[in-house]
PDB file of C-alpha atoms and ligand atoms in Angstrom:
ATOM      1  CA  MET A 954      73.286  45.184  -6.185  1.00 86.00           C
ATOM      2  CA  HIS A 955      70.690  45.123  -8.839  1.00 92.00           C
ATOM      3  CA  VAL A 956      70.615  44.602 -13.164  1.00 94.00           C
ATOM      4  CA  SER A 957      70.205  48.867 -12.915  1.00 93.00           C
ATOM      5  CA  ARG A 958      73.649  48.951 -11.457  1.00 91.00           C
ATOM      6  CA  ILE A 959      74.891  46.938 -14.229  1.00 92.00           C
ATOM      7  CA  LEU A 960      72.846  48.506 -17.290  1.00 91.00           C
ATOM      8  CA  LYS A 961      74.890  51.494 -15.872  1.00 89.00           C
ATOM      9  CA  ALA A 962      78.457  50.351 -15.973  1.00 89.00           C
ATOM     10  CA  LYS A 963      77.547  48.499 -19.858  1.00 82.00           C
ATOM     11  CA  GLN A 964      76.496  52.173 -20.591  1.00 72.00           C
ATOM     12  CA  ARG A 965      73.066  49.913 -21.628  1.00 63.00           C
ATOM     13  CA  ARG A 966      74.789  48.769 -24.801  1.00 72.00           C
ATOM     14  CA  MET A 967      73.161  46.066 -26.279  1.00 87.00           C
ATOM     15  CA  VAL A 968      73.488  44.248 -29.645  1.00 94.00           C
ATOM     16  CA  THR A 969      70.307  43.334 -31.844  1.00 96.00           C
ATOM     17  CA  THR A 970      69.439  42.186 -35.459  1.00 98.00           C
ATOM     18  CA  ARG A 971      66.285  41.643 -37.807  1.00 98.00           C
ATOM     19  CA  PRO A 972      64.631  38.357 -38.219  1.00 98.00           C
ATOM     20  CA  THR A 973      65.684  37.749 -41.754  1.00 98.00           C
ATOM     21  CA  ALA A 974      68.694  38.556 -40.830  1.00 98.00           C
ATOM     22  CA  THR A 975      70.859  34.462 -41.937  1.00 98.00           C
ATOM     23  CA  VAL A 976      72.679  32.665 -39.562  1.00 98.00           C
ATOM     24  CA  THR A 977      75.904  33.713 -41.903  1.00 98.00           C
ATOM     25  CA  GLU A 978      75.290  37.105 -41.156  1.00 98.00           C
ATOM     26  CA  VAL A 979      74.644  36.303 -37.474  1.00 98.00           C
ATOM     27  CA  THR A 980      77.410  34.368 -36.961  1.00 98.00           C
ATOM     28  CA  LYS A 981      79.872  37.157 -38.504  1.00 98.00           C
ATOM     29  CA  LEU A 982      78.021  39.864 -35.931  1.00 97.00           C
ATOM     30  CA  LEU A 983      78.698  37.413 -33.027  1.00 97.00           C
ATOM     31  CA  GLU A 984      82.284  37.304 -33.909  1.00 97.00           C
ATOM     32  CA  ARG A 985      82.379  40.915 -34.319  1.00 96.00           C
ATOM     33  CA  GLU A 986      80.572  42.166 -31.269  1.00 93.00           C
ATOM     34  CA  ARG A 987      82.359  38.707 -29.447  1.00 93.00           C
ATOM     35  CA  ILE A 988      79.112  38.203 -27.789  1.00 93.00           C
ATOM     36  CA  GLY A 989      77.242  34.965 -27.432  1.00 95.00           C
ATOM     37  CA  ALA A 990      73.835  35.851 -27.908  1.00 97.00           C
ATOM     38  CA  VAL A 991      71.835  38.601 -30.052  1.00 97.00           C
ATOM     39  CA  LEU A 992      68.473  39.654 -29.375  1.00 97.00           C
ATOM     40  CA  ILE A 993      66.148  39.782 -32.568  1.00 98.00           C
ATOM     41  CA  THR A 994      63.397  42.767 -32.738  1.00 97.00           C
ATOM     42  CA  ASP A 995      61.316  44.504 -35.049  1.00 96.00           C
ATOM     43  CA  GLU A 996      61.554  47.648 -36.489  1.00 95.00           C
ATOM     44  CA  ARG A 997      60.113  49.248 -33.736  1.00 92.00           C
ATOM     45  CA  GLY A 998      62.426  48.172 -31.315  1.00 91.00           C
ATOM     46  CA  GLN A 999      60.233  45.075 -30.081  1.00 93.00           C
ATOM     47  CA  MET A1000      62.028  42.221 -28.943  1.00 96.00           C
ATOM     48  CA  LEU A1001      61.088  39.195 -31.166  1.00 97.00           C
ATOM     49  CA  GLY A1002      63.337  36.608 -29.818  1.00 98.00           C
ATOM     50  CA  ILE A1003      67.150  35.647 -28.743  1.00 98.00           C
ATOM     51  CA  LEU A1004      69.343  33.485 -30.775  1.00 98.00           C
ATOM     52  CA  SER A1005      72.296  32.456 -28.803  1.00 97.00           C
ATOM     53  CA  GLU A1006      75.465  29.989 -29.869  1.00 97.00           C
ATOM     54  CA  ARG A1007      73.471  27.405 -28.519  1.00 97.00           C
ATOM     55  CA  ASP A1008      70.960  27.262 -31.256  1.00 98.00           C
ATOM     56  CA  LEU A1009      73.966  27.537 -33.841  1.00 98.00           C
ATOM     57  CA  VAL A1010      74.775  24.250 -32.290  1.00 98.00           C
ATOM     58  CA  HIS A1011      71.441  22.801 -32.127  1.00 98.00           C
ATOM     59  CA  GLY A1012      70.995  23.757 -35.733  1.00 98.00           C
ATOM     60  CA  LEU A1013      74.183  22.611 -36.864  1.00 97.00           C
ATOM     61  CA  SER A1014      73.520  19.241 -35.516  1.00 98.00           C
ATOM     62  CA  ARG A1015      70.094  19.165 -37.015  1.00 98.00           C
ATOM     63  CA  PHE A1016      70.791  20.706 -40.362  1.00 98.00           C
ATOM     64  CA  GLY A1017      73.957  20.467 -41.665  1.00 98.00           C
ATOM     65  CA  SER A1018      75.641  22.869 -43.395  1.00 96.00           C
ATOM     66  CA  ALA A1019      72.193  23.838 -44.275  1.00 97.00           C
ATOM     67  CA  LEU A1020      71.849  26.027 -41.507  1.00 98.00           C
ATOM     68  CA  LEU A1021      73.635  28.692 -42.827  1.00 96.00           C
ATOM     69  CA  THR A1022      71.080  30.015 -45.291  1.00 96.00           C
ATOM     70  CA  LYS A1023      68.535  29.692 -42.339  1.00 98.00           C
ATOM     71  CA  THR A1024      67.254  33.018 -40.993  1.00 98.00           C
ATOM     72  CA  ALA A1025      67.577  34.086 -37.331  1.00 98.00           C
ATOM     73  CA  ALA A1026      63.349  33.999 -36.998  1.00 98.00           C
ATOM     74  CA  GLU A1027      63.999  30.039 -38.074  1.00 98.00           C
ATOM     75  CA  MET A1028      66.399  29.943 -35.446  1.00 98.00           C
ATOM     76  CA  MET A1029      65.670  31.975 -32.240  1.00 98.00           C
ATOM     77  CA  THR A1030      63.901  30.952 -28.939  1.00 98.00           C
ATOM     78  CA  ARG A1031      60.807  33.341 -28.997  1.00 98.00           C
ATOM     79  CA  GLU A1032      59.690  32.869 -25.580  1.00 97.00           C
ATOM     80  CA  VAL A1033      62.144  34.958 -23.757  1.00 97.00           C
ATOM     81  CA  VAL A1034      62.257  35.272 -19.910  1.00 97.00           C
ATOM     82  CA  THR A1035      63.288  38.638 -19.386  1.00 97.00           C
ATOM     83  CA  CYS A1036      64.033  41.546 -16.008  1.00 97.00           C
ATOM     84  CA  THR A1037      63.838  44.318 -15.259  1.00 97.00           C
ATOM     85  CA  PRO A1038      66.303  47.215 -13.652  1.00 96.00           C
ATOM     86  CA  GLU A1039      65.234  46.716 -10.509  1.00 97.00           C
ATOM     87  CA  THR A1040      65.963  42.779 -10.396  1.00 97.00           C
ATOM     88  CA  SER A1041      68.299  41.680  -7.678  1.00 94.00           C
ATOM     89  CA  LEU A1042      71.925  39.939  -8.250  1.00 92.00           C
ATOM     90  CA  GLN A1043      70.635  36.913  -6.406  1.00 92.00           C
ATOM     91  CA  GLU A1044      67.543  36.411  -8.780  1.00 95.00           C
ATOM     92  CA  LEU A1045      69.451  37.089 -12.130  1.00 94.00           C
ATOM     93  CA  MET A1046      71.943  33.908 -10.997  1.00 94.00           C
ATOM     94  CA  SER A1047      68.397  31.983  -9.975  1.00 96.00           C
ATOM     95  CA  GLN A1048      66.900  32.933 -12.910  1.00 96.00           C
ATOM     96  CA  MET A1049      69.362  31.332 -15.435  1.00 96.00           C
ATOM     97  CA  THR A1050      70.531  28.428 -13.176  1.00 96.00           C
ATOM     98  CA  GLU A1051      66.948  27.139 -13.337  1.00 96.00           C
ATOM     99  CA  GLY A1052      66.327  28.780 -17.170  1.00 96.00           C
ATOM    100  CA  ARG A1053      69.365  27.389 -18.126  1.00 96.00           C
ATOM    101  CA  PHE A1054      70.375  30.199 -20.159  1.00 96.00           C
ATOM    102  CA  ARG A1055      73.041  32.782 -19.630  1.00 96.00           C
ATOM    103  CA  HIS A1056      71.186  36.224 -21.322  1.00 96.00           C
ATOM    104  CA  LEU A1057      68.871  38.043 -20.106  1.00 96.00           C
ATOM    105  CA  PRO A1058      67.258  41.045 -21.437  1.00 96.00           C
ATOM    106  CA  VAL A1059      66.010  44.126 -19.586  1.00 96.00           C
ATOM    107  CA  ILE A1060      62.852  45.762 -19.799  1.00 96.00           C
ATOM    108  CA  GLU A1061      61.895  48.773 -18.192  1.00 95.00           C
ATOM    109  CA  GLU A1062      58.314  50.330 -18.892  1.00 94.00           C
ATOM    110  CA  GLY A1063      57.792  47.566 -21.787  1.00 92.00           C
ATOM    111  CA  LYS A1064      60.706  48.877 -23.630  1.00 92.00           C
ATOM    112  CA  LEU A1065      64.171  46.921 -24.222  1.00 94.00           C
ATOM    113  CA  VAL A1066      66.874  48.898 -22.818  1.00 93.00           C
ATOM    114  CA  GLY A1067      69.644  46.407 -22.005  1.00 93.00           C
ATOM    115  CA  VAL A1068      70.765  42.459 -21.641  1.00 94.00           C
ATOM    116  CA  VAL A1069      72.882  40.852 -18.738  1.00 95.00           C
ATOM    117  CA  SER A1070      75.115  37.682 -19.404  1.00 94.00           C
ATOM    118  CA  ILE A1071      76.706  35.680 -17.207  1.00 95.00           C
ATOM    119  CA  GLY A1072      79.925  37.259 -17.468  1.00 92.00           C
ATOM    120  CA  ASP A1073      78.212  40.626 -16.417  1.00 92.00           C
ATOM    121  CA  VAL A1074      76.928  38.592 -13.207  1.00 93.00           C
ATOM    122  CA  VAL A1075      80.031  36.777 -12.617  1.00 93.00           C
ATOM    123  CA  LYS A1076      82.574  40.147 -12.969  1.00 92.00           C
ATOM    124  CA  PHE A1077      79.849  42.199 -10.264  1.00 90.00           C
ATOM    125  CA  ARG A1078      79.322  39.244  -8.090  1.00 88.00           C
ATOM    126  CA  LEU A1079      82.743  39.276  -7.458  1.00 91.00           C
ATOM    127  CA  GLU A1080      83.118  42.876  -7.367  1.00 88.00           C
ATOM    128  CA  GLU A1081      80.481  42.535  -4.226  1.00 85.00           C
ATOM    129  CA  LEU A1082      82.153  39.491  -2.945  1.00 89.00           C
ATOM    130  CA  GLU A1083      85.208  41.785  -2.662  1.00 88.00           C
ATOM    131  CA  SER A1084      83.356  44.979  -1.105  1.00 85.00           C
ATOM    132  CA  GLU A1085      82.448  42.394   1.919  1.00 85.00           C
ATOM    133  CA  ALA A1086      85.767  40.965   2.141  1.00 86.00           C
ATOM    134  CA  GLY A1087      86.746  44.659   2.453  1.00 88.00           C
ATOM    135  CA  ALA A1088      83.815  46.121   4.722  1.00 87.00           C
ATOM    136  CA  LEU A1089      84.537  43.091   7.034  1.00 89.00           C
ATOM    137  CA  LYS A1090      88.330  43.522   6.703  1.00 89.00           C
ATOM    138  CA  ALA A1091      88.179  46.660   8.210  1.00 89.00           C
ATOM    139  CA  TYR A1092      85.469  46.321  11.042  1.00 88.00           C
ATOM    140  CA  ILE A1093      87.432  43.042  12.683  1.00 91.00           C
ATOM    141  CA  THR A1094      90.854  45.260  12.192  1.00 89.00           C
ATOM    142  CA  SER A1095      89.161  48.511  13.669  1.00 86.00           C
ATOM    143  CA  ALA A1096      87.362  46.365  16.782  1.00 73.00           C
TER     144      ALA A1096
HETATM  145  P1  LIG B1086      72.621  30.433 -23.585  1.00 95.32           P
HETATM  146  O1  LIG B1086      72.604  30.288 -22.491  1.00 95.32           O
HETATM  147  O2  LIG B1086      71.646  32.388 -23.229  1.00 95.32           O
HETATM  148  O3  LIG B1086      73.640  30.729 -24.725  1.00 95.32           O
HETATM  149  O4  LIG B1086      70.936  30.333 -24.542  1.00 95.32           O
HETATM  150  C1  LIG B1086      71.009  28.593 -24.195  1.00 95.32           C
HETATM  151  C2  LIG B1086      69.705  28.689 -25.246  1.00 95.32           C
HETATM  152  O5  LIG B1086      68.437  29.356 -23.866  1.00 95.32           O
HETATM  153  C3  LIG B1086      69.248  28.906 -26.185  1.00 95.32           C
HETATM  154  O6  LIG B1086      68.224  28.351 -26.786  1.00 95.32           O
HETATM  155  C4  LIG B1086      68.756  30.548 -26.545  1.00 95.32           C
HETATM  156  O7  LIG B1086      68.273  30.880 -27.351  1.00 95.32           O
HETATM  157  C5  LIG B1086      67.805  30.269 -24.683  1.00 95.32           C
HETATM  158  N1  LIG B1086      68.145  31.273 -24.012  1.00 95.32           N
HETATM  159  C6  LIG B1086      69.118  32.577 -24.211  1.00 95.32           C
HETATM  160  N2  LIG B1086      68.453  33.250 -23.014  1.00 95.32           N
HETATM  161  C7  LIG B1086      67.210  33.395 -22.675  1.00 95.32           C
HETATM  162  C8  LIG B1086      66.384  33.819 -21.967  1.00 95.32           C
HETATM  163  N3  LIG B1086      66.522  35.031 -21.447  1.00 95.32           N
HETATM  164  N4  LIG B1086      64.660  33.516 -22.012  1.00 95.32           N
HETATM  165  C9  LIG B1086      64.356  32.128 -22.594  1.00 95.32           C
HETATM  166  N5  LIG B1086      65.323  31.719 -23.254  1.00 95.32           N
HETATM  167  C10 LIG B1086      66.924  32.286 -23.698  1.00 95.32           C
END
């Protein structure tokens, strides 16, 4: 299974915000959208960084309540690891494990087209395992 299949099921939905958004605005966005990370983009839709719950927890530890008025640009990770629609589920899992992050933006022909989270990976891996188990069972019982 590949990233393209996951994106199709998610209808390529992705949540973005601007670098000038405050942390207060970002936390409201994360709550409203029930997500753990948001992509930070410029006015042309180019990705500038990613900001996740982890950054907010670290920021709270460093800045205390002053965190709330910091901007997304100040708190985001700028060196973002990405994948493509052709990336396999297996590759996704190793990228997330090695990088110790739970989100991977998807880039197709230089354009941001979606984001895959560890929740998506678990869901689709389970489906894959179930279908493999079903095929094996059918093979054994028909032999
Ligand atoms: P996460 O596990 O996705 O909540 O992110 C943990 C840390 O990694 C945070 O500092 C994020 O900003 C950062 N991060 C999340 N996704 C990526 C990614 N694809 N590439 C680089 N850093 C990331």
